Short mmCIF file of C-alpha atoms and ligand atoms in Angstrom, two decimals:
data_model
loop_
_atom_site.label_atom_id
_atom_site.label_comp_id
_atom_site.label_asym_id
_atom_site.label_seq_id
_atom_site.Cartn_x
_atom_site.Cartn_y
_atom_site.Cartn_z
CA MET K 1 0.00 0.00 0.00
CA ARG K 2 1.27 3.50 -0.86
CA LEU K 3 0.96 6.08 1.91
CA PHE K 4 2.60 9.03 0.18
CA GLY K 5 1.31 10.69 -2.97
CA SER K 6 3.27 13.17 -5.08
CA SER K 7 2.56 15.91 -2.48
CA GLY K 8 3.51 13.88 0.60
CA ILE K 9 0.83 12.42 2.82
CA ARG K 10 -2.56 14.07 3.37
CA GLY K 11 -5.88 13.08 4.92
CA ILE K 12 -8.56 13.81 7.50
CA VAL K 13 -7.10 14.10 10.98
CA ASN K 14 -7.74 11.10 13.27
CA GLU K 15 -9.07 9.13 10.33
CA LYS K 16 -5.98 8.80 8.13
CA ILE K 17 -3.63 11.23 9.91
CA THR K 18 -3.49 9.64 13.36
CA PRO K 19 -0.90 10.24 16.11
CA GLU K 20 0.27 6.61 15.68
CA LEU K 21 0.96 7.12 11.97
CA CYS K 22 2.70 10.48 12.54
CA GLN K 23 4.95 8.93 15.16
CA LYS K 24 5.86 6.11 12.75
CA ILE K 25 6.66 8.63 10.00
CA GLY K 26 8.86 10.59 12.42
CA ARG K 27 10.67 7.42 13.44
CA ALA K 28 11.23 6.38 9.80
CA VAL K 29 12.57 9.83 8.85
CA GLY K 30 14.80 10.10 11.95
CA VAL K 31 16.66 6.87 11.17
CA GLU K 32 18.28 8.52 8.14
CA TYR K 33 18.08 12.29 8.75
CA LYS K 34 19.64 13.37 12.03
CA ASN K 35 19.14 17.15 11.85
CA VAL K 36 15.61 18.12 11.01
CA VAL K 37 13.74 21.44 10.84
CA LEU K 38 9.99 21.23 11.48
CA GLY K 39 7.28 23.76 10.61
CA SER K 40 3.51 23.89 10.25
CA ASP K 41 0.71 25.94 8.69
CA PRO K 42 -1.94 27.36 11.08
CA ARG K 43 -4.27 24.34 11.12
CA PRO K 44 -5.55 23.68 14.67
CA THR K 45 -4.48 20.01 14.44
CA ALA K 46 -0.82 20.94 13.88
CA ASP K 47 0.00 20.60 17.61
CA MET K 48 -1.10 16.97 17.71
CA VAL K 49 0.72 16.05 14.48
CA SER K 50 3.82 17.94 15.58
CA ALA K 51 3.98 16.27 19.03
CA ALA K 52 3.68 12.80 17.49
CA LEU K 53 6.25 13.54 14.77
CA ILE K 54 8.74 14.92 17.29
CA SER K 55 8.28 11.87 19.49
CA GLY K 56 9.05 9.62 16.52
CA LEU K 57 11.94 11.69 15.18
CA THR K 58 13.75 11.96 18.52
CA SER K 59 13.13 8.27 19.34
CA SER K 60 15.22 7.25 16.35
CA GLY K 61 17.98 9.72 17.19
CA ALA K 62 17.15 12.91 15.23
CA ASN K 63 17.57 16.40 16.66
CA VAL K 64 14.63 18.65 15.83
CA LYS K 65 14.58 22.44 15.40
CA ARG K 66 11.03 23.77 15.69
CA ALA K 67 10.20 26.66 13.38
CA ASP K 68 6.52 26.66 14.47
CA MET K 69 4.03 28.31 12.09
CA ILE K 70 5.73 29.26 8.83
CA PRO K 71 4.84 29.02 5.13
CA THR K 72 5.90 25.85 3.29
CA PRO K 73 8.37 27.71 1.01
CA THR K 74 10.03 29.31 4.07
CA LEU K 75 10.44 25.87 5.64
CA ALA K 76 11.77 24.47 2.34
CA HIS K 77 14.24 27.37 2.09
CA SER K 78 15.48 26.79 5.65
CA ALA K 79 16.04 23.07 4.93
CA LYS K 80 19.38 24.06 3.36
CA ASP K 81 20.87 24.31 6.88
CA PHE K 82 19.61 20.80 7.81
CA ASP K 83 19.53 17.21 6.54
CA CYS K 84 15.78 17.40 5.95
CA GLY K 85 12.77 19.71 6.33
CA VAL K 86 9.42 18.43 7.60
CA MET K 87 6.31 20.53 6.95
CA ILE K 88 2.94 19.87 8.58
CA THR K 89 0.39 21.10 6.06
CA ALA K 90 -2.52 20.04 3.89
CA SER K 91 -1.87 22.98 1.54
CA HIS K 92 -5.17 24.18 0.02
CA ASN K 93 -7.32 21.29 1.37
CA PRO K 94 -10.23 22.03 3.78
CA GLU K 95 -9.60 22.53 7.50
CA GLU K 96 -10.36 18.93 8.57
CA TYR K 97 -7.30 17.76 6.61
CA ASN K 98 -3.67 17.79 7.59
CA GLY K 99 -0.56 16.26 6.12
CA ILE K 100 3.21 15.94 6.07
CA LYS K 101 5.56 17.00 3.31
CA LEU K 102 9.30 16.25 3.36
CA PHE K 103 12.01 18.47 1.85
CA ASN K 104 15.63 18.06 0.77
CA PRO K 105 18.30 20.68 1.59
CA ASP K 106 17.96 22.14 -1.94
CA GLY K 107 14.27 22.91 -1.22
CA SER K 108 12.86 20.15 -3.44
CA SER K 109 10.18 17.81 -2.08
CA PHE K 110 11.15 14.18 -1.51
CA ASN K 111 10.87 12.28 -4.78
CA THR K 112 9.07 8.95 -5.28
CA GLU K 113 12.21 6.91 -4.55
CA GLN K 114 12.83 8.71 -1.26
CA MET K 115 9.20 8.39 -0.21
CA ILE K 116 9.12 4.65 -0.97
CA LYS K 117 12.21 4.25 1.24
CA ILE K 118 10.43 6.04 4.12
CA GLU K 119 7.29 3.93 3.59
CA LYS K 120 9.27 0.68 3.74
CA ARG K 121 10.72 1.76 7.07
CA ILE K 122 7.26 2.64 8.38
CA PHE K 123 5.98 -0.86 7.64
CA SER K 124 9.11 -2.60 8.95
CA HIS K 125 9.08 -0.55 12.20
CA ALA K 126 12.23 1.59 11.98
CA LYS K 127 14.79 0.90 14.69
CA LEU K 128 14.72 2.91 17.92
CA SER K 129 17.98 4.43 19.13
CA SER K 130 19.41 3.50 22.54
CA TRP K 131 18.24 5.79 25.36
CA LYS K 132 21.51 7.68 25.12
CA GLY K 133 20.94 8.46 21.46
CA VAL K 134 17.45 9.99 21.78
CA GLY K 135 17.35 13.37 19.99
CA ARG K 136 16.70 16.82 21.48
CA VAL K 137 14.31 19.60 20.52
CA SER K 138 15.04 23.34 20.32
CA GLU K 139 13.61 26.42 18.65
CA HIS K 140 14.57 27.69 15.18
CA GLU K 141 13.86 31.38 14.97
CA ASP K 142 15.58 32.83 11.92
CA ALA K 143 13.83 30.94 9.08
CA VAL K 144 11.60 33.91 8.16
CA GLU K 145 14.41 36.48 8.19
CA LYS K 146 16.66 34.24 6.08
CA HIS K 147 13.94 33.65 3.50
CA ILE K 148 13.10 37.38 3.27
CA SER K 149 16.80 38.32 2.96
CA SER K 150 17.39 35.77 0.20
CA ILE K 151 14.39 37.08 -1.77
CA LEU K 152 15.46 40.73 -1.32
CA GLU K 153 18.94 39.82 -2.62
CA CYS K 154 17.31 38.51 -5.82
CA VAL K 155 14.66 41.19 -6.46
CA GLY K 156 16.06 44.30 -4.71
CA GLU K 157 14.11 47.15 -3.06
CA GLY K 158 12.54 50.49 -3.94
CA TYR K 159 9.22 49.38 -5.45
CA GLU K 160 6.54 52.01 -4.93
CA GLN K 161 3.63 49.73 -5.67
CA LYS K 162 0.33 49.60 -3.84
CA VAL K 163 -0.47 45.93 -3.31
CA VAL K 164 -3.52 44.23 -1.80
CA LEU K 165 -2.53 40.86 -0.38
CA ASP K 166 -4.98 38.08 0.57
CA CYS K 167 -3.20 35.56 2.82
CA ALA K 168 -6.32 33.33 3.11
CA ASN K 169 -5.71 33.23 6.92
CA GLY K 170 -2.81 30.95 6.04
CA ALA K 171 0.87 30.79 6.94
CA GLY K 172 1.80 33.39 4.30
CA CYS K 173 0.68 36.02 6.88
CA SER K 174 3.99 35.64 8.69
CA VAL K 175 6.22 36.48 5.72
CA THR K 176 4.73 38.10 2.59
CA PRO K 177 3.33 41.35 4.14
CA TYR K 178 6.73 42.08 5.75
CA LEU K 179 8.67 41.16 2.61
CA LEU K 180 6.55 43.44 0.39
CA LYS K 181 6.90 46.33 2.86
CA ARG K 182 10.68 45.92 2.84
CA MET K 183 10.57 45.96 -0.95
CA GLY K 184 9.08 49.46 -0.64
CA CYS K 185 5.41 48.60 -1.30
CA GLU K 186 2.35 50.02 0.37
CA VAL K 187 0.64 46.84 1.55
CA ILE K 188 -3.06 46.42 2.30
CA THR K 189 -3.66 43.02 3.85
CA LEU K 190 -6.78 40.92 3.74
CA ASN K 191 -7.33 37.79 5.87
CA ALA K 192 -3.88 38.22 7.41
CA GLN K 193 -4.73 36.71 10.82
CA PRO K 194 -3.52 33.10 10.83
CA ASP K 195 -6.52 30.82 11.42
CA GLY K 196 -6.46 27.22 10.24
CA ASN K 197 -10.26 27.09 10.18
CA PHE K 198 -9.99 29.36 7.11
CA PRO K 199 -12.99 31.51 8.14
CA ALA K 200 -12.88 33.99 5.24
CA HIS K 201 -12.90 31.63 2.27
CA PRO K 202 -11.61 28.15 1.29
CA SER K 203 -7.84 28.27 1.09
CA GLU K 204 -7.55 27.19 -2.55
CA PRO K 205 -6.62 30.34 -4.52
CA LYS K 206 -9.39 30.07 -7.13
CA LYS K 207 -11.09 33.09 -8.70
CA ASP K 208 -14.44 32.33 -7.00
CA ASN K 209 -12.79 32.34 -3.56
CA LEU K 210 -11.17 35.72 -4.14
CA THR K 211 -14.00 38.14 -4.96
CA ASP K 212 -13.21 40.34 -1.91
CA LEU K 213 -9.64 40.75 -3.11
CA SER K 214 -10.76 41.77 -6.59
CA THR K 215 -13.18 44.34 -5.11
CA LEU K 216 -10.55 45.76 -2.76
CA VAL K 217 -8.00 46.17 -5.57
CA LYS K 218 -10.53 48.27 -7.49
CA ARG K 219 -11.73 50.27 -4.46
CA THR K 220 -8.27 51.17 -3.20
CA GLY K 221 -6.85 51.94 -6.65
CA ALA K 222 -4.08 49.38 -6.04
CA ASP K 223 -1.49 48.45 -8.67
CA LEU K 224 -1.75 44.74 -8.00
CA GLY K 225 -3.61 42.08 -5.98
CA ILE K 226 -1.92 38.88 -4.82
CA ALA K 227 -3.40 35.79 -3.11
CA HIS K 228 -1.80 32.78 -1.45
CA ASP K 229 -3.18 29.38 -0.49
CA GLY K 230 -3.18 28.10 3.13
CA ASP K 231 0.55 27.34 3.29
CA GLY K 232 1.89 30.05 0.97
CA ASP K 233 3.47 27.84 -1.68
CA ARG K 234 0.99 29.07 -4.30
CA ALA K 235 0.27 32.55 -5.61
CA VAL K 236 -2.23 34.00 -8.06
CA ALA K 237 -2.83 37.66 -8.91
CA PHE K 238 -5.25 40.40 -9.99
CA ASP K 239 -4.33 43.31 -12.27
CA HIS K 240 -4.96 46.95 -11.30
CA GLN K 241 -8.53 46.73 -12.63
CA GLY K 242 -9.31 43.70 -10.48
CA ASN K 243 -9.12 41.15 -13.33
CA PHE K 244 -8.01 37.67 -12.30
CA MET K 245 -4.62 36.50 -13.54
CA GLY K 246 -4.88 32.77 -12.95
CA GLY K 247 -2.51 29.87 -13.42
CA ASP K 248 -2.38 29.85 -17.22
CA GLU K 249 -1.77 33.62 -17.48
CA LEU K 250 0.89 33.65 -14.77
CA LEU K 251 2.62 30.59 -16.21
CA ALA K 252 2.96 32.53 -19.46
CA LEU K 253 4.07 35.77 -17.74
CA PHE K 254 6.76 34.01 -15.67
CA THR K 255 7.90 32.17 -18.80
CA LYS K 256 8.34 35.57 -20.50
CA THR K 257 10.63 36.54 -17.62
CA TYR K 258 12.63 33.27 -17.93
CA PRO K 259 12.39 32.50 -21.67
CA ARG K 260 15.57 30.39 -22.04
CA ALA K 261 14.37 27.07 -20.63
CA VAL K 262 11.29 26.11 -18.62
CA ALA K 263 9.72 22.93 -17.20
CA VAL K 264 5.92 22.59 -17.25
CA PRO K 265 3.48 19.68 -16.96
CA VAL K 266 2.04 17.88 -20.01
CA ASN K 267 -1.35 19.63 -19.60
CA SER K 268 0.06 23.14 -20.05
CA SER K 269 -0.76 25.39 -22.99
CA MET K 270 1.10 25.73 -26.31
CA VAL K 271 1.37 29.45 -25.45
CA ILE K 272 4.50 28.37 -23.54
CA ASP K 273 6.07 27.00 -26.74
CA GLU K 274 5.48 30.39 -28.39
CA ILE K 275 7.36 32.19 -25.61
CA ALA K 276 10.17 29.92 -24.39
CA GLU K 277 13.20 28.75 -26.35
CA LYS K 278 13.18 25.33 -24.67
CA VAL K 279 10.14 23.70 -23.05
CA PHE K 280 10.44 20.47 -21.06
CA ARG K 281 7.10 18.81 -20.35
CA THR K 282 6.77 16.58 -17.29
CA LYS K 283 4.32 14.47 -15.36
CA VAL K 284 1.70 16.55 -13.48
CA GLY K 285 2.90 17.41 -9.93
CA ASP K 286 5.38 19.96 -8.60
CA VAL K 287 7.87 17.29 -7.53
CA PHE K 288 8.22 16.17 -11.18
CA VAL K 289 8.57 19.76 -12.41
CA SER K 290 11.29 20.27 -9.81
CA GLU K 291 13.16 17.11 -10.90
CA LYS K 292 13.03 18.17 -14.55
CA LEU K 293 14.34 21.64 -13.66
CA LYS K 294 17.38 20.07 -12.04
CA GLU K 295 17.93 17.50 -14.79
CA LYS K 296 17.76 20.08 -17.60
CA ASP K 297 19.24 23.03 -15.71
CA ALA K 298 16.18 25.10 -16.65
CA ASP K 299 15.41 28.56 -15.17
CA PHE K 300 11.75 28.31 -14.18
CA GLY K 301 9.07 25.70 -13.68
CA GLY K 302 5.40 25.96 -12.91
CA GLU K 303 1.96 24.45 -12.98
CA PRO K 304 -1.34 26.16 -13.87
CA SER K 305 -2.54 25.33 -10.31
CA GLY K 306 -0.55 28.41 -9.15
CA THR K 307 2.63 26.54 -8.24
CA TRP K 308 5.86 28.34 -9.22
CA ILE K 309 9.44 27.08 -8.86
CA PHE K 310 12.47 29.35 -9.25
CA PRO K 311 15.81 27.51 -8.89
CA GLU K 312 17.57 30.80 -8.03
CA ILE K 313 15.79 30.73 -4.64
CA ASN K 314 15.28 26.93 -4.23
CA TYR K 315 13.79 23.86 -5.93
CA GLY K 316 10.43 23.88 -4.13
CA PRO K 317 7.30 25.85 -5.09
CA ASP K 318 7.59 29.36 -3.64
CA GLY K 319 4.46 31.54 -3.74
CA ILE K 320 6.23 34.19 -1.68
CA TYR K 321 9.10 34.63 -4.12
CA ALA K 322 6.46 34.62 -6.88
CA ALA K 323 4.67 37.50 -5.11
CA ALA K 324 7.90 39.51 -4.97
CA LEU K 325 8.57 38.82 -8.66
CA LEU K 326 5.03 39.87 -9.61
CA VAL K 327 5.61 43.23 -7.88
CA LYS K 328 8.90 43.61 -9.78
CA MET K 329 7.31 42.64 -13.11
CA ASN K 330 4.32 44.94 -12.56
CA SER K 331 6.59 47.89 -11.83
CA GLU K 332 8.45 47.32 -15.10
CA LYS K 333 5.49 46.54 -17.36
CA ASP K 334 1.71 46.84 -17.07
CA LEU K 335 0.76 43.21 -16.40
CA LYS K 336 -2.78 43.78 -17.68
CA LYS K 337 -1.38 44.75 -21.09
CA GLU K 338 1.08 41.87 -20.95
CA VAL K 339 -1.78 39.39 -20.41
CA GLU K 340 -3.81 40.98 -23.22
CA GLY K 341 -0.79 40.64 -25.52
CA LEU K 342 -0.43 36.88 -24.92
CA PRO K 343 -1.39 34.56 -27.76
CA SER K 344 -4.69 32.83 -27.10
CA PHE K 345 -5.67 29.42 -28.41
CA PRO K 346 -9.02 27.60 -28.15
CA ARG K 347 -9.05 24.57 -25.89
CA LYS K 348 -11.50 21.72 -25.31
CA LYS K 349 -11.80 19.14 -22.52
CA GLU K 350 -14.02 16.11 -22.01
CA ALA K 351 -14.06 13.07 -19.74
CA VAL K 352 -15.04 9.64 -21.07
CA PRO K 353 -16.35 7.16 -18.44
CA VAL K 354 -14.08 4.06 -18.50
CA GLU K 355 -14.20 1.18 -16.00
CA ASN K 356 -10.82 -0.41 -16.77
CA LYS K 357 -8.92 2.82 -17.38
CA SER K 358 -5.39 1.46 -16.89
CA GLU K 359 -5.89 -1.39 -19.40
CA VAL K 360 -7.41 1.03 -21.91
CA MET K 361 -4.50 3.44 -21.38
CA ASP K 362 -1.97 0.62 -21.98
CA ASP K 363 -3.69 -0.24 -25.29
CA LEU K 364 -3.81 3.40 -26.30
CA ILE K 365 -0.11 3.87 -25.57
CA SER K 366 0.84 0.87 -27.79
CA LEU K 367 -1.47 2.16 -30.51
CA TYR K 368 0.02 5.66 -30.44
CA GLU K 369 3.59 4.32 -30.28
CA ASN K 370 2.92 2.27 -33.43
CA THR K 371 1.13 5.09 -35.25
CA TYR K 372 3.03 8.31 -34.55
CA PRO K 373 6.73 9.25 -34.65
CA SER K 374 8.26 9.27 -31.17
CA LYS K 375 9.40 12.91 -31.51
CA ASN K 376 5.72 13.94 -31.51
CA LEU K 377 4.79 11.85 -28.48
CA ASN K 378 5.26 12.59 -24.80
CA LEU K 379 4.35 9.64 -22.56
CA ALA K 380 5.45 11.20 -19.25
CA ASP K 381 1.86 11.24 -17.99
CA GLY K 382 -0.77 9.81 -20.34
CA ILE K 383 -0.33 10.52 -24.05
CA ARG K 384 0.45 13.99 -25.34
CA LEU K 385 0.57 14.14 -29.13
CA GLU K 386 2.04 17.21 -30.80
CA GLU K 387 0.36 17.90 -34.12
CA GLU K 388 1.08 20.49 -36.77
CA ARG K 389 -1.57 22.93 -35.55
CA GLY K 390 -2.08 21.91 -31.93
CA TRP K 391 -1.88 19.03 -29.45
CA SER K 392 -4.03 16.49 -27.64
CA LEU K 393 -3.62 14.84 -24.25
CA ILE K 394 -5.25 11.58 -23.17
CA ARG K 395 -4.85 10.93 -19.48
CA ALA K 396 -6.52 8.65 -16.92
CA SER K 397 -8.18 10.49 -14.03
CA GLY K 398 -6.29 9.94 -10.76
CA THR K 399 -9.43 9.54 -8.66
CA GLU K 400 -12.37 8.62 -10.93
CA PRO K 401 -13.13 5.83 -13.48
CA LYS K 402 -12.62 8.23 -16.37
CA ILE K 403 -10.19 9.05 -19.13
CA ARG K 404 -9.79 12.78 -19.78
CA ILE K 405 -9.18 14.20 -23.24
CA THR K 406 -7.78 17.71 -23.66
CA ALA K 407 -6.87 19.47 -26.89
CA GLU K 408 -5.66 22.92 -27.90
CA ALA K 409 -5.08 24.30 -31.40
CA GLU K 410 -4.42 27.40 -33.50
CA SER K 411 -8.05 27.64 -34.65
CA LYS K 412 -11.47 26.29 -33.67
CA GLU K 413 -11.56 24.19 -36.81
CA ALA K 414 -8.16 22.59 -36.13
CA LEU K 415 -9.23 22.06 -32.52
CA GLU K 416 -12.29 20.04 -33.56
CA THR K 417 -10.21 17.83 -35.89
CA ILE K 418 -7.53 17.15 -33.26
CA PHE K 419 -10.03 16.62 -30.45
CA GLU K 420 -12.34 14.30 -32.39
CA LYS K 421 -9.38 12.20 -33.57
CA ALA K 422 -8.23 11.65 -29.97
CA LYS K 423 -11.77 10.96 -28.76
CA LYS K 424 -12.32 8.38 -31.51
CA GLN K 425 -9.14 6.51 -30.52
CA VAL K 426 -10.29 6.40 -26.88
CA LYS K 427 -13.81 5.23 -27.80
CA ASN K 428 -12.46 2.52 -30.12
CA CYS K 429 -10.19 1.18 -27.41
CA VAL K 430 -13.01 1.21 -24.85
CA GLU K 431 -15.26 -0.73 -27.29
CA GLU K 432 -12.54 -3.33 -27.97
CA LYS K 433 -12.11 -3.96 -24.26
CA ARG K 434 -15.80 -4.62 -23.69
MG1 MG T 1 -0.02 24.86 -0.94
#
């Protein structure tokens, strides 16, 4: 059984995330990583998870520095001074959830191989240290200052921008308002009291959750609006007229800032190909984007979910660095005009109900491999086929008995042709399997 997904482990507290499990995870991590920094987002269940993790970590001989409530990117950044970073967060999930995410010293999340190793130790009951070897716990107080200083070194100061910032009552409250002020901005905060019950709106930074932010940007005549999720690793924005700049727009804008080489997931738009010199497409999930960035020595990676990775700061998603960059970019160019100037291509999505989705996907992969030249195929996650005037993606849903078809093309007419071709292949394969 797999415990960890691509974003660590997450679940409802005291159903999946029990003190027993957290202690086992701590014990399994502490066997290998002896100096650990531990942080959490403001969820009210963090104390229980933290106590159990610390008990496990110290029992197998790890020393723990407690950074208390900090954003995930700040914890990931501080992992460089340790063997491993442990973050207690369920990111943008509702308040009844919590989770654990593990970080390497370069700020990247643990990859699949590392997580499988931890899981094996959980199931084989990792060894306890002798009583003399039990680890100690102390406070770690300079994580926030170090993160802010590193960001200021990269982006500089002296930005006279008026920014409205919605922290979603999440951990971003403890860093982003102070960072933006030190950059020279006038900052108006919204939902900047940490509260893991997320009383203002759900912590996922979707347009529908951020109507107050849009209104406040317009009412205050601000230059920019920025919103984080519950643990501050994501950021989305609003232009000075209160228009939403979501994942697709920001992915394109950041790519314009780092046009040499970027890593993006297979479901991202062909707009990126128009902007960047080199585009590396990966499996969906920030850990895979991060791995590809390292492998290809690319400059920026991101996902349309609002996840942005900048290797110059570290290899984990950093919504706080993204906020600082957005201020910098907006002071140099009008981001509203930049978005309006982006190429726009029609896109279509549909889900086909399929009972035996993995068998159907296997058949489809062999069919595509035998039909199309390998240079036009990307099989990192489902089947992405590059065509002359667009692309299609066939991918099994992670949670439902469905296969999803996505297509994008230069024109509506080309879109229909590409989409229908992909859909026909899926339907044929489903029929054959019946
Ligand atoms: Mg998050």
